[in-house]
Structure formats: structure tokens, C-alpha cells
XYZ file of C-alpha atoms in Angstrom:
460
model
C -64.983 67.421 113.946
C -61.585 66.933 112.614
C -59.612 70.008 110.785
C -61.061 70.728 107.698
C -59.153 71.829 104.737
C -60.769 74.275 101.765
C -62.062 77.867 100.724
C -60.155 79.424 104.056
C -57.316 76.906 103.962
C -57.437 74.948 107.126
C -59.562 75.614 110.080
C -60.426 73.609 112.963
C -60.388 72.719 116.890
C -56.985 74.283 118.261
C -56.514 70.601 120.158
C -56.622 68.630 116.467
C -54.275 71.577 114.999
C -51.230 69.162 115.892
C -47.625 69.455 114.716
C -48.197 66.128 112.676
C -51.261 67.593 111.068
C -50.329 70.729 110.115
C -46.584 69.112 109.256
C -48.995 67.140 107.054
C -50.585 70.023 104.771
C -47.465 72.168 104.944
C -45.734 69.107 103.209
C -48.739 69.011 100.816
C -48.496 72.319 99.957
C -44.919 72.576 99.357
C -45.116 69.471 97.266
C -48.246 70.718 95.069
C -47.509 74.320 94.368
C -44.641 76.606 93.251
C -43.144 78.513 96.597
C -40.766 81.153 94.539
C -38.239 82.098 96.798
C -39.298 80.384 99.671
C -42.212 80.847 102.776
C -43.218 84.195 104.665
C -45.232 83.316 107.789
C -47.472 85.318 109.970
C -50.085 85.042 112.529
C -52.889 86.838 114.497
C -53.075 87.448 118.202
C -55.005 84.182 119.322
C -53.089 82.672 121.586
C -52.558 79.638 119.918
C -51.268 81.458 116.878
C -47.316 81.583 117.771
C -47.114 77.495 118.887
C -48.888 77.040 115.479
C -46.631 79.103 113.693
C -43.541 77.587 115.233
C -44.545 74.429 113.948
C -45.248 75.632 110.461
C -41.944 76.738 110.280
C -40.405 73.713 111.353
C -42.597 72.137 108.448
C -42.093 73.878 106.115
C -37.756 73.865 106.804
C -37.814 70.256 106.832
C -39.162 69.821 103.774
C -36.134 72.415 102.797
C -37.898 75.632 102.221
C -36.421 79.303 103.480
C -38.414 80.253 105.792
C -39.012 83.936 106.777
C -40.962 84.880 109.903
C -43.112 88.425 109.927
C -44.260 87.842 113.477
C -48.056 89.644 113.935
C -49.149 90.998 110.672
C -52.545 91.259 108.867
C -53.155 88.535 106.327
C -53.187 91.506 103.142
C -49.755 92.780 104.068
C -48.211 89.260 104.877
C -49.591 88.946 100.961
C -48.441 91.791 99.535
C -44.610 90.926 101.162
C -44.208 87.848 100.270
C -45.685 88.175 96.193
C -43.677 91.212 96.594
C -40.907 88.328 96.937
C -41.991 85.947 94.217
C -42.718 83.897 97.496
C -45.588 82.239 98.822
C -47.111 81.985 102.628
C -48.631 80.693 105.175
C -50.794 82.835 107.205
C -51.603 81.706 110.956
C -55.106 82.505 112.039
C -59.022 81.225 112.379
C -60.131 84.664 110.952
C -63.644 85.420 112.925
C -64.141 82.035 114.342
C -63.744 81.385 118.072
C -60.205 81.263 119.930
C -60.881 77.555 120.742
C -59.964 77.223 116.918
C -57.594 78.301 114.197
C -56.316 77.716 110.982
C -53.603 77.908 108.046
C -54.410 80.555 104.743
C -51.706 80.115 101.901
C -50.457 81.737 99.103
C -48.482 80.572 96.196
C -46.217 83.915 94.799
C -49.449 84.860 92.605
C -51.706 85.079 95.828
C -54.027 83.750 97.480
C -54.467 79.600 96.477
C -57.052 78.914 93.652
C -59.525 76.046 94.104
C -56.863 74.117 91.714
C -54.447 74.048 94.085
C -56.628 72.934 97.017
C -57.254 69.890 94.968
C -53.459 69.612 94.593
C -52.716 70.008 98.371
C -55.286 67.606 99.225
C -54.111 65.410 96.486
C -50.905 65.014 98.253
C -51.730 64.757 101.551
C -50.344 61.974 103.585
C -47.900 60.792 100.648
C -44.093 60.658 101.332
C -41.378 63.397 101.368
C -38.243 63.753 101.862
C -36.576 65.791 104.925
C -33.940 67.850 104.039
C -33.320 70.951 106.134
C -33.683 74.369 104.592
C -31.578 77.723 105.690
C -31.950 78.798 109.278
C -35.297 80.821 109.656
C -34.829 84.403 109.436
C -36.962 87.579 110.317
C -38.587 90.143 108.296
C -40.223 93.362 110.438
C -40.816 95.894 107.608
C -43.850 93.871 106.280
C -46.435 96.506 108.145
C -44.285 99.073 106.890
C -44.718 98.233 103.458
C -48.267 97.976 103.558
C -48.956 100.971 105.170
C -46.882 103.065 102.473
C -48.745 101.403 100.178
C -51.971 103.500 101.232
C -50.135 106.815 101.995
C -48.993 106.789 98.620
C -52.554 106.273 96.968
C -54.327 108.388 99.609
C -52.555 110.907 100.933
C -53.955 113.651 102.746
C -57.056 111.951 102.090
C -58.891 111.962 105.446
C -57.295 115.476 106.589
C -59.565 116.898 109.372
C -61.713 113.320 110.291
C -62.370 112.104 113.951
C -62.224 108.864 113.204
C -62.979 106.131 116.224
C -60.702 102.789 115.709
C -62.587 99.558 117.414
C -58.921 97.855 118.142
C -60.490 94.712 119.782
C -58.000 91.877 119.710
C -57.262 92.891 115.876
C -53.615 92.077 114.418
C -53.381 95.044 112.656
C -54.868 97.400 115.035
C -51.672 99.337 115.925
C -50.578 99.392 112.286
C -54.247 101.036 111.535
C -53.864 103.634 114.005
C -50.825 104.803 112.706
C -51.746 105.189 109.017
C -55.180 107.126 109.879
C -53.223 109.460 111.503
C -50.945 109.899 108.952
C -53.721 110.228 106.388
C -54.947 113.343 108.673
C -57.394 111.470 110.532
C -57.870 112.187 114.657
C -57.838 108.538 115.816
C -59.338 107.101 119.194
C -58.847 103.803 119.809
C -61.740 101.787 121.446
C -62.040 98.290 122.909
C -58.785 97.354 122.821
C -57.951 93.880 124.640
C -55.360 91.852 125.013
C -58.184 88.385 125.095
C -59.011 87.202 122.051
C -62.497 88.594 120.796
C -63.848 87.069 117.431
C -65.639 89.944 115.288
C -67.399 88.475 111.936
C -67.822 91.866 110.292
C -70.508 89.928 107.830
C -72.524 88.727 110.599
C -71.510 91.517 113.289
C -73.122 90.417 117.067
C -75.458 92.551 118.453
C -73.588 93.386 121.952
C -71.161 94.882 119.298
C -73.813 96.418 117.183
C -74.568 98.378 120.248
C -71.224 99.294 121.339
C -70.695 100.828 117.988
C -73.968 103.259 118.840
C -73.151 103.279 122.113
C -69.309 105.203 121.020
C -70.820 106.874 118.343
C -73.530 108.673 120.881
C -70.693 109.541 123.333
C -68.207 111.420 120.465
C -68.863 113.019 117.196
C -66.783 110.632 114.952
C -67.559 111.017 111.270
C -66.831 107.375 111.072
C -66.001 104.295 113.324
C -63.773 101.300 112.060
C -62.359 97.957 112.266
C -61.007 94.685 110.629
C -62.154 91.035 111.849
C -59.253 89.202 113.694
C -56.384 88.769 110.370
C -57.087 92.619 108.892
C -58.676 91.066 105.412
C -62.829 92.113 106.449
C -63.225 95.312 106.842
C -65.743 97.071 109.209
C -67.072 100.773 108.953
C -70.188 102.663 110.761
C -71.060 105.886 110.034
C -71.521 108.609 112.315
C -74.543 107.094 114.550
C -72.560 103.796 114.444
C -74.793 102.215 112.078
C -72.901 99.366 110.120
C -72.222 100.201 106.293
C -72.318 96.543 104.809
C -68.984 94.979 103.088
C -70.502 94.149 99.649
C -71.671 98.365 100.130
C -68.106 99.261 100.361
C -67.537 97.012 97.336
C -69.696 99.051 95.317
C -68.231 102.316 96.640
C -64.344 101.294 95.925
C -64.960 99.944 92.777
C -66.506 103.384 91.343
C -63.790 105.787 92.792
C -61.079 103.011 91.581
C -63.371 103.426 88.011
C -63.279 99.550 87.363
C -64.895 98.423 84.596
C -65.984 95.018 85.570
C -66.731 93.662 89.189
C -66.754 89.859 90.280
C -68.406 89.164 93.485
C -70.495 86.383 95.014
C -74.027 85.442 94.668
C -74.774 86.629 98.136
C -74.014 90.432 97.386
C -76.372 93.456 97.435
C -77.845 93.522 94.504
C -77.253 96.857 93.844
C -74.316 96.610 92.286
C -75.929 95.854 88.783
C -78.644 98.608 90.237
C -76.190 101.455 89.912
C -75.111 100.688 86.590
C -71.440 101.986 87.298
C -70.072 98.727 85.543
C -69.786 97.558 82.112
C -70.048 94.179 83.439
C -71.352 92.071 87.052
C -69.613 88.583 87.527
C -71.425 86.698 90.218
C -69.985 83.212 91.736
C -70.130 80.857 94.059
C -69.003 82.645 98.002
C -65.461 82.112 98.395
C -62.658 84.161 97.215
C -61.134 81.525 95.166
C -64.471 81.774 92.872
C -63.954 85.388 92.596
C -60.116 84.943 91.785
C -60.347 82.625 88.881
C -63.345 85.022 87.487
C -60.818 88.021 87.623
C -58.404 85.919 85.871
C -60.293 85.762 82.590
C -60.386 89.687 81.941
C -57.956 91.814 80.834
C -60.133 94.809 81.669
C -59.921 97.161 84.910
C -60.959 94.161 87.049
C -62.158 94.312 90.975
C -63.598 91.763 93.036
C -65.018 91.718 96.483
C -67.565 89.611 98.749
C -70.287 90.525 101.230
C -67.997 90.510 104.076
C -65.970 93.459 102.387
C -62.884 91.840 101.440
C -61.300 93.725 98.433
C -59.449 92.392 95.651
C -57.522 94.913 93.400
C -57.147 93.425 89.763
C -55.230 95.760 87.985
C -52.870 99.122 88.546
C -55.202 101.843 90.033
C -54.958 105.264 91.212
C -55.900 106.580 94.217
C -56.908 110.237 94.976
C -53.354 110.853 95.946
C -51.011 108.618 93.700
C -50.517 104.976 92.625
C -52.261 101.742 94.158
C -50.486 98.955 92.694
C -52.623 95.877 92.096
C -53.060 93.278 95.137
C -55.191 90.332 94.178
C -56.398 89.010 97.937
C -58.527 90.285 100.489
C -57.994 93.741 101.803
C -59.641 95.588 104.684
C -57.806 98.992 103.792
C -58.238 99.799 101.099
C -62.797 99.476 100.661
C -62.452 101.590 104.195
C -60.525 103.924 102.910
C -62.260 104.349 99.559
C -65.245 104.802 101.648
C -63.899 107.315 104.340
C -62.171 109.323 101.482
C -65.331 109.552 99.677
C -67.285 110.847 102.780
C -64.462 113.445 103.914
C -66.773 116.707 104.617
C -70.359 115.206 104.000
C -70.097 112.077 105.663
C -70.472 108.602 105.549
C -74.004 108.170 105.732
C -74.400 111.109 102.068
C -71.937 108.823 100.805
C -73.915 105.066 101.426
C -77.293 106.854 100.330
C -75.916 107.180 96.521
C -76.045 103.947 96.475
C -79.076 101.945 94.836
C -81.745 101.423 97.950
C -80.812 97.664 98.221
C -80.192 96.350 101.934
C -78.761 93.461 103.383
C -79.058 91.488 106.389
C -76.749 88.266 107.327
C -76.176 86.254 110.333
C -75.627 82.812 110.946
C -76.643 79.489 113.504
C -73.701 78.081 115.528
C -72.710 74.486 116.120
C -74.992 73.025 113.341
C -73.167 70.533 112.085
C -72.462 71.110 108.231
C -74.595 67.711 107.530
C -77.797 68.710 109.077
C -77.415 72.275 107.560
C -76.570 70.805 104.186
C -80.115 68.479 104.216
C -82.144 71.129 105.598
C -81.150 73.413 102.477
C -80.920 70.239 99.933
C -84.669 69.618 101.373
C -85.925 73.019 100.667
C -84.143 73.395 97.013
C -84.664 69.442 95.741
C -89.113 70.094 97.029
C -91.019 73.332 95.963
C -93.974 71.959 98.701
C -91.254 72.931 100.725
C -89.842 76.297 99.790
C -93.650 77.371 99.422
C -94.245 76.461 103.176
C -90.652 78.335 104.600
C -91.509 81.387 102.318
C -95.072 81.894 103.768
C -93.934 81.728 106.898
C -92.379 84.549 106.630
C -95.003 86.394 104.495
C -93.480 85.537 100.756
C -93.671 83.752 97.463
C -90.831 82.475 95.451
C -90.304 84.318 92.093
C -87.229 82.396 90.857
C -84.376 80.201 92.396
C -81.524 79.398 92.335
C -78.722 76.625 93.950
C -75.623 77.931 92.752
C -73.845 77.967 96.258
C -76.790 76.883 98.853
C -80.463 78.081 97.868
C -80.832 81.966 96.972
C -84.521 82.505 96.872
C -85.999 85.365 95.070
C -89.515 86.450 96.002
C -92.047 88.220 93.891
C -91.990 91.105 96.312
C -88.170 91.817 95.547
C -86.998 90.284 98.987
C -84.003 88.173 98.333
C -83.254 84.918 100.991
C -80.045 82.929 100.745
C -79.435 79.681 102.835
C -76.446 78.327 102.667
C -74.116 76.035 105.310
C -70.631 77.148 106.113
C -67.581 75.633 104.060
C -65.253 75.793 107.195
C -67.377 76.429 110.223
C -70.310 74.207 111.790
C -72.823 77.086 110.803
C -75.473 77.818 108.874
C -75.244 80.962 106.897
C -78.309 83.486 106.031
C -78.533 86.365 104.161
C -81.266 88.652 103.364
C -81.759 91.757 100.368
C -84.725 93.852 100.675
C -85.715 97.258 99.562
C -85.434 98.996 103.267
C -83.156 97.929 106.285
C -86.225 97.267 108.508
C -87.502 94.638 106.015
C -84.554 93.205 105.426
C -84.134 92.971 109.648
C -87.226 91.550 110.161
C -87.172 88.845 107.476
C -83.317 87.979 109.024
C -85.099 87.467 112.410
C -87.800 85.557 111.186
C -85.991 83.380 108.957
C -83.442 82.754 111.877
C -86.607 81.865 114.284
C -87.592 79.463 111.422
C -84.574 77.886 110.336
C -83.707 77.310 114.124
C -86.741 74.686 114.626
C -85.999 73.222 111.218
C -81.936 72.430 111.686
C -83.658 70.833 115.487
C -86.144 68.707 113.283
C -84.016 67.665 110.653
C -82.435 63.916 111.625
């Protein structure tokens, strides 16, 4: 399947991420939106990611633009630099998809690219430009610097006294996060470092990691264990058995002790967020953070967003237990794991999660189903209600209410909550789960995996 281009920018096989195609959408993008002062470009640790960077710069310098280089850097803090700026970037990484593939994130001087702009970019693709050769490429290595003052500013002291366990894995910002626990007062191990590529979807976490997280937690008494997927924008946290607190979870937790006053998040989030009733007002959209953007947008009020993976948005000028936390509209791992840790400094993560309305969630996903068969098997089931009958019995449910938003979100009568939907930049099949109890929603993730694994088999 050749790259594709859209929520996550452009992802696909590393062997069809050629120079002419990503010289290709670098020209589009430069000719569709507003760079500022010119291009900041970083990348993960794939192995790919330096070649592809390379020949973004070269793109993006013969279409004229400055270019400045940041080297490794999570995707948040390449952000934050370059707005920082007034200019935009390209970011160099395939997130939590496998190292046989990678992709291109960018970012106008306002952030992260709305769905406007992907229009725009795709708009121009493959029309003409001219070359003209920008300013020799120069290099920028306080970007990690800035971000991580960012966070001692807001928190602080914050986790003073915390044995916290860092899962390093083959994470860009892994070096960057050990520092900054430690000087928050944290006692940091780091775990699972390695220097191959390991992909970690903290939305849809594997189960030989769910394991190693118990595993570490059994053999140490951490009062928390964390990570970030491969670019530092998802966070992950566990608490002190290693048991995974959910991203949309943190959501809820940041967005209290930031006191926002209205959160936007995608359909596929806990429920519990309108549960609690913390918020003057719940914004749901369609699963991408481009939705959630242009929903922020259109409030002047103290304004958060974040999706089920955990990736936090900051709308507006906050304060953190410590100090200031300027606003950063794009995804952040730091700051919903630090909201979270802060929160549960001396009675723990696990006190912490259980204030939160008893609303679980469950996701995971089928691999290599390409996005056509995943897209009829879900148009099927939403277009025929023969059909969604037959799936929910199956797995001991009726349907209450619908709805097709962004895939199909079932609703059944015994408060369950089932939500297919096919990946926008992955062949993959996407399924989340809400029930009132984690083994519930467990079991009706298996089952509806087990199901939906003959169906995406029959489907032609």
C-alpha cells in the first residue's frame, strides 16, 4: 500500500518513503501553509528516521526555506521550539507503528496541521515549484532543554520522595525523561532500554509488555512506572502493581488539577468524563487530534483536549502546582503523567485513578487488515440492524443506541459501550470497549476480537 497522507501526516512502508515522495509533500506543504520563520526538523530513533530527515531537509531548502535541524527530540518539544519561533515543522517518525514504516507530522507556527490544511497539502501535491536554495541548514540542541524547563517550572518539587520506574524502550525522549523526574525529586530506574527499535502503542499496549510492567512492578516498590510511545506525544503510566492507568483516565485527571472548564476529546473516550461532572462542558469528535483542535478553537474558555491514547492538549495559560504552564496546543506525554504522578505523591496512583467515575476501557486492534475490508465489515454492521443484533448477541448484548460518527460506537442496554472503527493511517482495525468493571470490559475486548477476526476473514 502506497504512503498515505492524513490525521498523522504521512505514514507508510519505509521502501515507498522515497526522496521524490517525501520531496513531493514537503513541496506541498510549503506551498499550502504559512512556515513563519522557516522549518525545525526532528526525528525518532527508527533507523530510518535520519536518511528521512536528510531528505526533508534537502526538500524543504530547495524550495528555499531555513531549515533548522533538532536532531532526536520528542514530537511535543520539537512543537513547542519551533511555535516558540513563529516557525513550523516537520517531525520524522511512524509513532507506534512498526520500524518497517515511518512517516512525516507537521506543524504550521500555530501547531499541529488542521484538517484544512491537509486538504491544502494534498491539494498541491504533484503541481510545480520553483527551486531556489534556502540558507545553509543550521542546528538547534537546546530544544529538550526548553521543554524540560517548561515542566520544572510548573511542577517543581512535585514528585519529591517517588521511586519512579522509567520503561526507556527505544523512546526518543527517554534520556530527556530521566533527567526531569529526577529533577522533580523522583528516584528514577530506567528499564528496557534498547538500542532496536521496539513499537509501544500505549492505547493498545501488547500483552508481553503488559506483563513486563507487573513483572518490574513485583520485583521493586515503585509508586509508579512510565513511558511515552516511540515520538514522546502518548503517554504511558502503571501504578504500583504495574497495572495500566488508561490515556483518556489521565485526561480526566489533568484536566481537573489544570481546573479547565471545558474538555474536547474523541468519541472513543471513557465515558466518565461527563460522569464526574468536573466540567462545565464535554466536546466529543471524531478520533484524530485535528477534530479536537478545531473544537478548542471555538472557545474562549479554559479549554483542554485529549484522546484515549493520552495525548494532551493545553488550550490556554495554566498553572501548575509549582508555577506557570504556558499553553501548548499538540499532543503531550508530560504533562497528563505528570498531572497524574503529582496528584498521587504520598497515596498513590491507584487512590488517585479510583476518584474517578467507575468507567473502564479496553482497546486493541487487528493487524494487516487492509483499511477496505475493515471499512465494509463496519459499513455492513452500521448500514443493517439484522446485523448489529447478530455481532451484539454474540457477545451477550443488545444495542441501546448507535451511533457512526467516526466508525460504529455501539451502546448496549446493559451500559457496555463497543466501538469499531478501521485505522486512518495503519492497515488495522481499531476496537474499543467501556464497561462498568475492568473484567467486563476485558472480556467483551477478547470476545469481540475473536469475533471480528472471522468476520474481516469472511468479508470479500
Amino acid at each position: 500500500m502506497p504512503p498515505k497522507f492524513g490525521t498523522s501526516g504521512l505514514r507508510g512502508l519505509v521502501t515507498e518513503l522515497t526522496a521524490q515522495c517525501v520531496n513531493d509533500h514537503i513541496a506541498a506543504f510549503i506551498a499550502s501553509c504559512d512556515l513563519g520563520t522557516g522549518l525545525y526538523l526532528g526525528h525518532d530513533l527508527r533507523d530510518s528516521s535520519p536518511d528521512i530527515a536528510g531528505m526533508v531537509a534537502t526538500a524543504a531548502r530547495q524550495q528555499g526555506v531555513a531549515v533548522t535541524k533538532c536532531g532526536a527530540v520528542p514530537t511535543p518539544a520539537l512543537a513547542l521550539a519551533a511555535m516558540s519561533a513563529g516557525a513550523g515543522a516537520v517531525m520524522v517518525t511512524g509513532s507506534h507503528i512498526p520500524a518497517d514504516r515511518n512517516g512525516l507530522k507537521f506543524y504550521t507556527p500555530d501547531g499541529e496541521i488542521t484538517k484544512a490544511d491537509e486538504s491544502a497539502i494534498l491539494a498541491h501535491l504533484g503541481a510545480e515549484s520553483t527551486a531556489v536554495d534556502g540558507p545553509a541548514v543550521v542546528a538547534n540542541d537546546t530544544v529538550a532543554d526548553a521543554y524540560t524547563n517548561r515542566y520544572l517550572t510548573a511542577f517543581g518539587a512535585a514528585l519529591d520522595g517517588m521511586k519512579i520506574g522509567l520503561y526507556a524502550h527505544s523512546a526518543v525522549g527517554r534520556d530527556m525523561m530521566a533527567e526531569l523526574l529526577t529533577r522533580l525529586g523522583a528516584e528514577v530506574s530506567v528499564l528496557g532500554s534498547s538500542d532496536v527499535f521496539i513499537p509501544v502503542d500505549t492505547e493498545a499496549v501488547a500483552p508481553d509488555v503488559r506483563q513486563q510492567l507487573k513483572d518490574w512492578a513485583s520485583s521493586a516498590e515503585f509508586d509508579a512506572i512510565v513511558s511515552t510511545d516511540a515520538d514522546g506525544d502518548r503517554p504511558l503510566v502503571t501504578d504500583a502493581r504495574g497495572q495500566i492507568v488508561p490515556g483518556d483516565v489521565l485526561g480526566q485527571i489533568a484536566a481537573a488539577m489544570l481546573k479547565a472548564e471545558v474538555v474536547v476529546t474523541p468519541i472513543s473516550s471513557n465515558t466518565g468524563v461527563e460522569a464526574g461532572g468536573k466540567f462545565e462542558k464535554v466536546i466529543r469528535t471524531k478520533i484524530g487530534s485535528p477534530y479536537v483542535i478545531a473544537e478548542m478553537a471555538k472557545t474562549t474558555s479554559r479549554v483542554v483536549g485529549y484522546e484515549a491514547n493520552g495525548g494532551f492538549l493545553l488550550g490556554y495559560d495554566a498553572m501548575g502546582p509549582w508555577g506557570p504552564l504556558p499553553k501548548l496546543i499538540t499532543r503531550d506525554a508530560i504533562l497528563p503523567m505528570l498531572c497524574c504522578l503529582g496528584a498521587a505523591r504520598g497515596k498513590g496512583v491507584t487512590a488517585v485513578v479510583s476518584q474517578e467515575p467507575p468507567r473502564f476501557t479496553a482497546a486493541d486492534r487487528l493487524q494487516d487488515i487492509p483499511t477496505e475490508r475493515s471499512a465494509a465489515l463496519v459499513n455492513a454492521l452500521a448500514n443493517d440492524a439484522e446485523n448489529r443484533a447478530d455481532f451484539l448477541k454474540k457477545i451477550s448484548g443488545s444495542e441501546a443506541d448507535h451511533s457512526t460518527l467516526d466508525g460504529l460506537r455501539m451502546t448496549l442496554n446493559d451500559g457496555r459501550i463497543v466501538h469499531l472503527r478501521p485505522s486512518g493511517n495503519a492497515p488495522e482495525l481499531r476496537l474499543y470497549v467501556e464497561a462498568d468493571t475492568t473484567e467486563r470490559a476485558a472480556k467483551t475486548l477478547n470476545d469481540g476480537l475473536a469475533l471480528l477476526r472471522t468476520a474481516t476473514a469472511d468479508v470479500l
